XYZ file of C-alpha atoms in Angstrom:
104
model
C 0.000 0.000 0.000
C 0.842 3.652 0.055
C 3.310 4.734 2.692
C 2.640 7.637 4.993
C 5.001 10.604 4.726
C 7.098 10.950 7.878
C 6.592 14.004 10.085
C 9.396 16.570 9.699
C 9.561 17.044 13.463
C 8.788 14.875 16.479
C 8.615 15.596 20.182
C 9.376 12.663 22.461
C 9.403 13.605 26.113
C 11.678 16.620 26.451
C 13.527 15.963 23.183
C 12.717 17.523 19.825
C 13.762 15.522 16.749
C 14.036 16.614 13.112
C 13.887 14.317 10.085
C 17.257 13.876 8.350
C 16.143 11.471 5.624
C 13.901 8.561 4.806
C 15.246 5.486 3.093
C 13.430 2.747 1.229
C 14.761 -0.550 2.504
C 15.335 -3.616 0.354
C 12.444 -5.986 0.224
C 8.749 -5.320 0.023
C 8.069 -6.404 3.593
C 10.331 -3.842 5.207
C 8.967 -0.363 5.820
C 10.794 2.796 4.862
C 13.366 3.799 7.496
C 12.990 7.294 8.908
C 16.156 8.846 10.361
C 15.823 11.581 12.965
C 18.309 13.675 14.937
C 17.654 15.186 18.368
C 18.053 18.933 17.860
C 17.027 20.290 21.263
C 15.617 19.503 24.681
C 16.630 17.129 27.418
C 19.696 19.198 28.276
C 21.033 19.142 24.688
C 22.294 22.409 23.257
C 19.983 23.495 20.405
C 21.375 22.888 16.911
C 20.237 24.016 13.483
C 20.095 20.691 11.628
C 20.761 22.037 8.122
C 23.819 23.968 9.329
C 25.191 20.983 11.245
C 24.705 18.632 8.300
C 26.517 21.096 6.051
C 29.326 21.512 8.588
C 29.775 17.767 9.100
C 29.058 16.532 5.560
C 30.143 19.563 3.475
C 27.388 18.734 0.981
C 27.869 22.018 -0.912
C 31.354 20.879 -2.012
C 30.061 17.649 -3.580
C 29.387 17.858 -7.296
C 28.023 14.387 -8.033
C 24.600 13.327 -6.831
C 25.859 9.794 -6.130
C 28.415 11.159 -3.661
C 25.731 13.231 -1.926
C 23.641 10.106 -1.464
C 26.670 8.151 -0.231
C 27.536 10.804 2.371
C 24.014 10.927 3.664
C 23.937 7.116 3.735
C 27.033 7.096 5.954
C 25.547 9.654 8.304
C 22.331 7.616 8.574
C 23.827 4.128 8.660
C 22.693 1.775 11.364
C 24.758 1.298 14.488
C 24.286 -1.486 17.028
C 23.586 0.994 19.826
C 22.506 4.591 19.637
C 24.925 6.949 21.345
C 24.841 10.651 21.975
C 27.699 12.421 20.258
C 28.602 16.069 20.368
C 28.807 17.824 17.017
C 32.310 19.094 17.844
C 33.564 15.486 17.770
C 33.159 15.467 13.986
C 35.696 16.997 11.627
C 35.595 17.681 7.905
C 38.395 15.915 6.032
C 39.396 16.691 2.453
C 38.295 14.324 -0.301
C 41.571 12.856 -1.525
C 40.197 10.518 -4.188
C 41.730 11.220 -7.596
C 39.443 12.757 -10.221
C 37.847 10.076 -12.346
C 38.347 7.335 -9.756
C 35.487 4.903 -9.185
C 33.021 6.628 -6.897
C 34.702 10.016 -7.296
């Protein structure tokens, strides 16, 4: 059937979450995965999600759509346990792949 569009924002207890992306999973029996980030509340310092994604992923510097999707995929990949991480723990590193390389 038709899937319901995810809400852009959620409030769960004291935390406010914003939608980062939704991803269609493989297989017809699996629902679309919705990926959210806590942006405020519960003692967290408030963040502007778009600014933080740009700072961490440097999406504006990416020219190929496939690389944009790959970066977002990495940011939204599953981890065995959810952990809180401060934004200042992430650093932008230069893309050192040679021009024309597979995936570049």
